Coordinates of C-alpha atoms and ligand atoms in Angstrom, one line a residue:
M242 CA -22.4 29.9 1.3
Q243 CA -23.2 29.1 -2.3
G244 CA -20.6 31.0 -4.4
L245 CA -18.0 31.0 -1.5
L246 CA -15.3 30.2 -4.0
N247 CA -16.6 32.1 -7.0
G248 CA -13.5 33.4 -9.3
Y249 CA -11.2 30.8 -7.3
R250 CA -8.7 28.8 -9.3
A251 CA -7.7 25.5 -7.9
V252 CA -5.6 22.5 -8.4
V253 CA -6.4 19.2 -6.7
V254 CA -3.6 16.7 -6.8
G255 CA -4.9 13.3 -6.3
G256 CA -8.4 14.2 -7.6
G257 CA -9.3 11.5 -9.7
R258 CA -11.1 9.3 -7.4
G259 CA -12.0 8.8 -3.7
I260 CA -11.7 11.7 -1.3
G261 CA -9.7 13.8 -3.8
H262 CA -12.5 13.5 -6.4
T263 CA -15.4 14.6 -3.9
V264 CA -13.1 17.5 -2.9
A265 CA -12.8 18.8 -6.4
Q266 CA -16.5 18.2 -6.7
R267 CA -17.2 20.3 -3.4
L268 CA -14.9 23.0 -4.6
S269 CA -16.7 23.3 -7.9
E270 CA -20.0 23.3 -6.4
H271 CA -19.0 26.5 -4.5
G272 CA -17.8 28.3 -7.6
A273 CA -14.2 27.1 -8.1
K274 CA -12.6 26.1 -11.4
G275 CA -9.4 24.4 -12.0
L276 CA -7.5 21.1 -12.6
M277 CA -8.0 17.8 -11.0
C278 CA -4.8 15.8 -11.4
D279 CA -4.1 12.1 -11.0
L280 CA -2.1 9.3 -12.5
P281 CA -3.0 8.7 -16.1
D282 CA -5.2 5.6 -15.9
V283 CA -7.0 6.9 -12.7
I284 CA -7.9 10.3 -14.3
D285 CA -8.9 8.8 -17.6
H286 CA -11.7 6.8 -15.6
A287 CA -12.5 9.9 -13.4
S288 CA -15.9 11.3 -13.9
Q289 CA -16.3 14.6 -15.7
L290 CA -16.7 17.7 -13.6
S291 CA -17.6 20.8 -15.6
A292 CA -15.7 23.3 -13.7
F293 CA -12.5 21.0 -13.5
E294 CA -10.3 19.8 -16.3
K295 CA -8.5 16.6 -16.0
A296 CA -4.7 16.6 -16.0
E297 CA -2.3 14.0 -15.5
I298 CA 0.4 14.0 -12.9
D299 CA 2.6 11.5 -11.1
V300 CA 3.9 13.1 -7.9
S301 CA 6.8 10.7 -7.6
S302 CA 8.3 12.6 -10.6
E303 CA 9.2 16.3 -10.3
E304 CA 9.1 16.8 -14.1
S305 CA 5.5 15.5 -14.0
I306 CA 4.5 17.9 -11.3
A307 CA 6.3 20.9 -13.0
A308 CA 4.4 20.0 -16.2
A309 CA 1.0 20.0 -14.4
F310 CA 1.7 23.4 -12.6
D311 CA 3.1 24.8 -15.9
R312 CA -0.4 24.0 -17.5
A313 CA -2.1 25.6 -14.7
K314 CA 0.0 28.7 -15.0
R315 CA -0.8 28.9 -18.7
E316 CA -4.4 28.4 -18.3
F317 CA -5.0 30.4 -15.1
G318 CA -2.0 32.7 -14.4
T319 CA -2.4 32.3 -10.7
L320 CA -3.6 30.0 -8.3
D321 CA -5.9 30.4 -5.2
I322 CA -6.4 26.9 -3.9
V323 CA -4.0 23.9 -4.0
V324 CA -5.1 20.6 -2.5
A325 CA -2.2 17.9 -2.0
N326 CA -4.3 14.8 -1.6
A327 CA -2.3 12.2 -3.3
G328 CA -1.1 9.4 -1.0
I329 CA -0.7 5.6 -0.9
V330 CA -1.1 3.1 2.0
P331 CA 1.3 0.1 2.2
P332 CA 0.3 -3.3 3.7
W333 CA 0.3 -3.6 7.4
R334 CA 3.8 -4.7 8.7
R335 CA 5.4 -5.4 12.1
T336 CA 8.2 -2.9 12.6
E337 CA 10.8 -5.7 12.8
D338 CA 9.2 -6.8 9.3
V339 CA 9.5 -3.4 7.7
D340 CA 10.2 -3.4 4.1
L341 CA 12.7 -0.5 3.4
D342 CA 12.0 -0.4 -0.3
E343 CA 8.3 -0.1 0.4
W344 CA 9.1 2.5 3.3
D345 CA 10.9 4.6 0.5
R346 CA 8.0 4.2 -2.0
V347 CA 5.6 5.5 0.7
F348 CA 7.6 8.4 1.6
S349 CA 8.3 9.3 -2.1
I350 CA 4.7 9.8 -2.7
N351 CA 3.2 10.8 0.8
V352 CA 6.1 13.1 1.8
R353 CA 8.3 14.0 -1.1
G354 CA 5.3 14.2 -3.5
V355 CA 3.6 16.8 -1.1
V356 CA 6.7 18.8 -0.7
A357 CA 7.4 18.9 -4.6
T358 CA 3.8 19.7 -5.0
L359 CA 4.1 22.8 -2.8
K360 CA 7.3 23.8 -4.6
Y361 CA 5.5 24.2 -8.0
A362 CA 2.2 25.5 -6.5
V363 CA 3.8 28.4 -4.1
P364 CA 5.1 30.5 -7.1
L365 CA 1.6 30.7 -8.6
M366 CA 0.0 31.7 -5.4
K367 CA 2.5 34.4 -4.0
M368 CA 1.0 37.3 -6.1
R369 CA -2.4 37.2 -4.6
G370 CA -2.2 34.8 -1.6
G371 CA -4.1 31.6 -1.2
T372 CA -4.7 28.5 0.5
I373 CA -3.0 25.0 0.6
V374 CA -4.6 22.1 2.1
V375 CA -2.8 18.6 2.5
T376 CA -4.7 15.6 3.3
A377 CA -2.8 14.1 6.2
S378 CA -4.5 11.6 8.3
I379 CA -5.6 11.2 11.9
N380 CA -2.5 9.0 11.7
G381 CA -0.6 12.3 11.4
I382 CA -1.1 12.8 15.2
T383 CA -1.6 9.5 16.5
G384 CA 0.1 6.2 16.5
A385 CA -1.3 3.0 15.1
P386 CA 0.1 -0.6 15.4
L387 CA 1.4 -2.3 12.0
Q388 CA 1.2 1.1 10.2
S389 CA 4.7 2.7 10.8
A390 CA 5.5 3.5 7.3
Y391 CA 2.0 5.3 6.7
T392 CA 1.9 6.9 10.1
S393 CA 5.4 8.2 9.9
S394 CA 4.7 9.6 6.5
K395 CA 1.6 11.4 7.6
H396 CA 3.5 12.7 10.7
A397 CA 6.2 14.1 8.4
V398 CA 3.9 15.8 6.3
L399 CA 2.4 17.7 9.2
G400 CA 6.0 19.1 9.9
L401 CA 6.0 20.3 6.4
V402 CA 2.6 21.9 6.7
R403 CA 3.9 23.8 9.9
C404 CA 7.2 25.0 8.2
A405 CA 5.4 26.2 5.2
A406 CA 2.9 28.0 7.1
L407 CA 5.6 29.9 9.0
E408 CA 7.4 30.8 5.8
L409 CA 4.2 31.6 3.7
G410 CA 2.1 33.6 6.0
Q411 CA 3.9 36.8 4.9
H412 CA 2.5 36.2 1.4
D413 CA -1.1 35.6 2.6
I414 CA -0.6 31.8 1.9
R415 CA -2.3 29.7 4.6
V416 CA -1.1 26.0 4.7
N417 CA -3.1 23.5 6.7
A418 CA -3.9 19.8 6.8
V419 CA -7.1 17.6 7.2
G420 CA -6.6 14.6 9.2
P421 CA -9.3 12.1 8.2
G422 CA -10.1 9.1 10.3
P423 CA -11.0 5.9 8.5
V424 CA -13.2 6.8 5.4
L425 CA -14.7 4.0 3.4
T426 CA -13.3 5.0 0.0
D427 CA -13.0 2.3 -2.7
A428 CA -9.1 2.2 -1.6
L429 CA -10.0 1.4 2.1
R430 CA -12.6 -1.2 1.1
E431 CA -10.1 -3.1 -1.1
R432 CA -7.7 -3.3 1.8
I433 CA -10.4 -4.4 4.2
R434 CA -11.4 -7.2 1.7
F435 CA -7.8 -8.2 1.2
R436 CA -7.3 -8.4 4.9
S437 CA -10.4 -10.3 5.2
T438 CA -9.0 -13.1 3.0
E439 CA -6.2 -13.2 5.6
G440 CA -8.6 -13.8 8.4
G441 CA -9.5 -10.2 9.1
P442 CA -13.1 -8.9 9.6
T443 CA -15.5 -8.6 6.7
E444 CA -16.3 -5.2 5.1
E445 CA -19.5 -5.0 7.1
E446 CA -17.8 -6.2 10.6
A447 CA -14.8 -3.7 10.0
E448 CA -17.3 -0.9 9.5
K449 CA -19.1 -1.7 12.6
L450 CA -15.7 -2.2 14.5
L451 CA -14.6 1.1 13.3
A452 CA -17.8 3.0 14.0
G453 CA -17.8 1.5 17.5
Q454 CA -14.5 3.3 18.0
T455 CA -15.9 6.7 17.6
P456 CA -18.0 8.9 19.8
L457 CA -20.5 9.6 17.2
G458 CA -21.1 6.0 16.4
R459 CA -20.2 6.4 12.8
I460 CA -17.1 6.9 10.6
A461 CA -16.3 10.0 8.7
T462 CA -17.3 10.1 4.9
E463 CA -15.8 11.5 1.8
D464 CA -18.2 14.3 2.0
D465 CA -17.2 15.2 5.7
V466 CA -13.7 15.4 4.7
A467 CA -14.6 17.6 1.5
D468 CA -16.5 19.9 3.8
G469 CA -13.3 20.3 6.0
V470 CA -11.2 21.2 3.0
L471 CA -13.8 23.5 1.8
F472 CA -13.6 25.3 5.1
L473 CA -9.7 25.1 5.0
A474 CA -9.7 26.5 1.5
S475 CA -12.0 29.4 2.1
K476 CA -12.2 32.5 4.1
L477 CA -14.2 30.9 6.6
S478 CA -10.8 29.7 8.0
A479 CA -9.2 33.3 7.5
A480 CA -7.1 33.0 10.8
I481 CA -6.0 29.4 10.7
T482 CA -2.8 28.3 9.5
G483 CA -0.2 25.5 10.2
H484 CA -2.8 23.2 11.7
L485 CA -4.3 19.7 11.3
L486 CA -8.1 19.5 11.5
P487 CA -9.1 16.0 12.4
I488 CA -12.0 14.8 10.4
D489 CA -12.7 11.6 12.3
A490 CA -16.1 11.5 14.1
G491 CA -14.0 11.5 17.3
Y492 CA -12.0 8.4 16.3
G493 CA -8.6 10.0 17.3
I494 CA -9.5 11.3 20.7
N495 CA -8.1 8.6 22.7
Ligands
NAD456 P1 -7.4 6.9 -3.1 O1 -6.3 5.8 -3.3 O2 -8.5 6.8 -3.7 O3 -6.7 8.3 -3.1 C1 -5.4 8.5 -3.4 C2 -5.2 9.3 -4.7 O4 -3.9 9.6 -4.9 C3 -5.7 8.4 -5.8 O5 -6.7 9.2 -6.7 C4 -4.4 8.0 -6.4 O6 -4.6 7.6 -7.8 C5 -3.5 9.3 -6.1 N1 -2.2 8.9 -6.3 C6 -1.4 7.9 -5.7 N2 -0.2 7.7 -6.3 C7 -0.1 8.9 -7.0 C8 1.1 9.6 -7.7 N3 2.4 9.0 -7.7 N4 0.8 10.5 -8.3 C9 -0.3 11.3 -8.4 N5 -1.4 10.7 -7.8 C10 -1.4 9.5 -7.0 O7 -7.7 6.8 -1.5 P2 -8.3 7.9 -0.5 O8 -8.9 7.0 0.9 O9 -9.3 8.7 -1.3 O10 -7.3 8.5 0.0 C11 -6.9 10.0 -0.3 C12 -6.0 10.5 0.8 O11 -6.5 10.5 2.0 C13 -4.7 10.0 0.8 O12 -3.7 10.9 1.0 C14 -4.8 9.0 2.0 O13 -3.6 8.8 2.6 C15 -5.6 10.0 2.9 N6 -6.6 9.5 4.0 C16 -7.4 8.4 3.6 C17 -8.2 7.8 4.7 C18 -9.1 6.7 4.4 O14 -9.5 6.1 5.3 N7 -9.7 6.6 3.1 C19 -7.9 8.2 6.0 C20 -7.0 9.1 6.3 C21 -6.2 9.7 5.2

């Protein structure tokens, strides 16, 4: 499988840390080159990957997205792979306590940010075809108490994936989503630590609890998600478009 992506040009949005950074690393291990884009302070601190240059992006700003893809166009001409991974997770809230400004912020990144990414990515992919992979969540197909804003945003993004797949198939552009279950990235660890100060389980207890809810007895890792993105970004998934691939060790079955 080595060299599966030789000659491919990729942009990973939200590629500065966590799942997105592992994805950029995995794509580069298989021969892709390109840009990993993230917020300025995050991308500054991201570890270097020889095949991926760092670029700044803020997906809440259309101008910023346009500028990042303009750079990709100048450097590569066309793109083969775009990964739309940027996302935020708000604090847990009951539905009657929903904070509508927070709701709008979540949608501005997790939904508007993704559609804006596709808006500027697609023109660079139409000539030769390509693959788009959106990081949704297992919450894109299942509900979760106290997580209505996040869960609704990830459901919305699956609607976008399906519509874009229907439109873009004629240009040989496939559009899919990965649906990670809980993955112990730094971001999730921080949220667990915060909840534990409010009486929630400790990090160790939380990991055990989550693992106990999967048939595999463990939760998915960043590497598991990166392997799923590699599959959806490559020819290995040539007949798959418009779908969400759960990567959750079975967490979302029930
Ligand atoms: P993370 O916070 O490390 O990753 C999110 C990335 O998006 C970060 O690099 C962040 O800087 C970037 N980002 C946030 N706002 C941005 C903006 N305005 N412009 C550009 N980039 C921005 O967390 P992660 O756990 O690695 O999550 C990555 C993706 O996976 C997210 O979309 C998240 O919703 C999804 N996801 C994560 C889990 C999990 O348990 N970790 C589970 C399901 C889905």
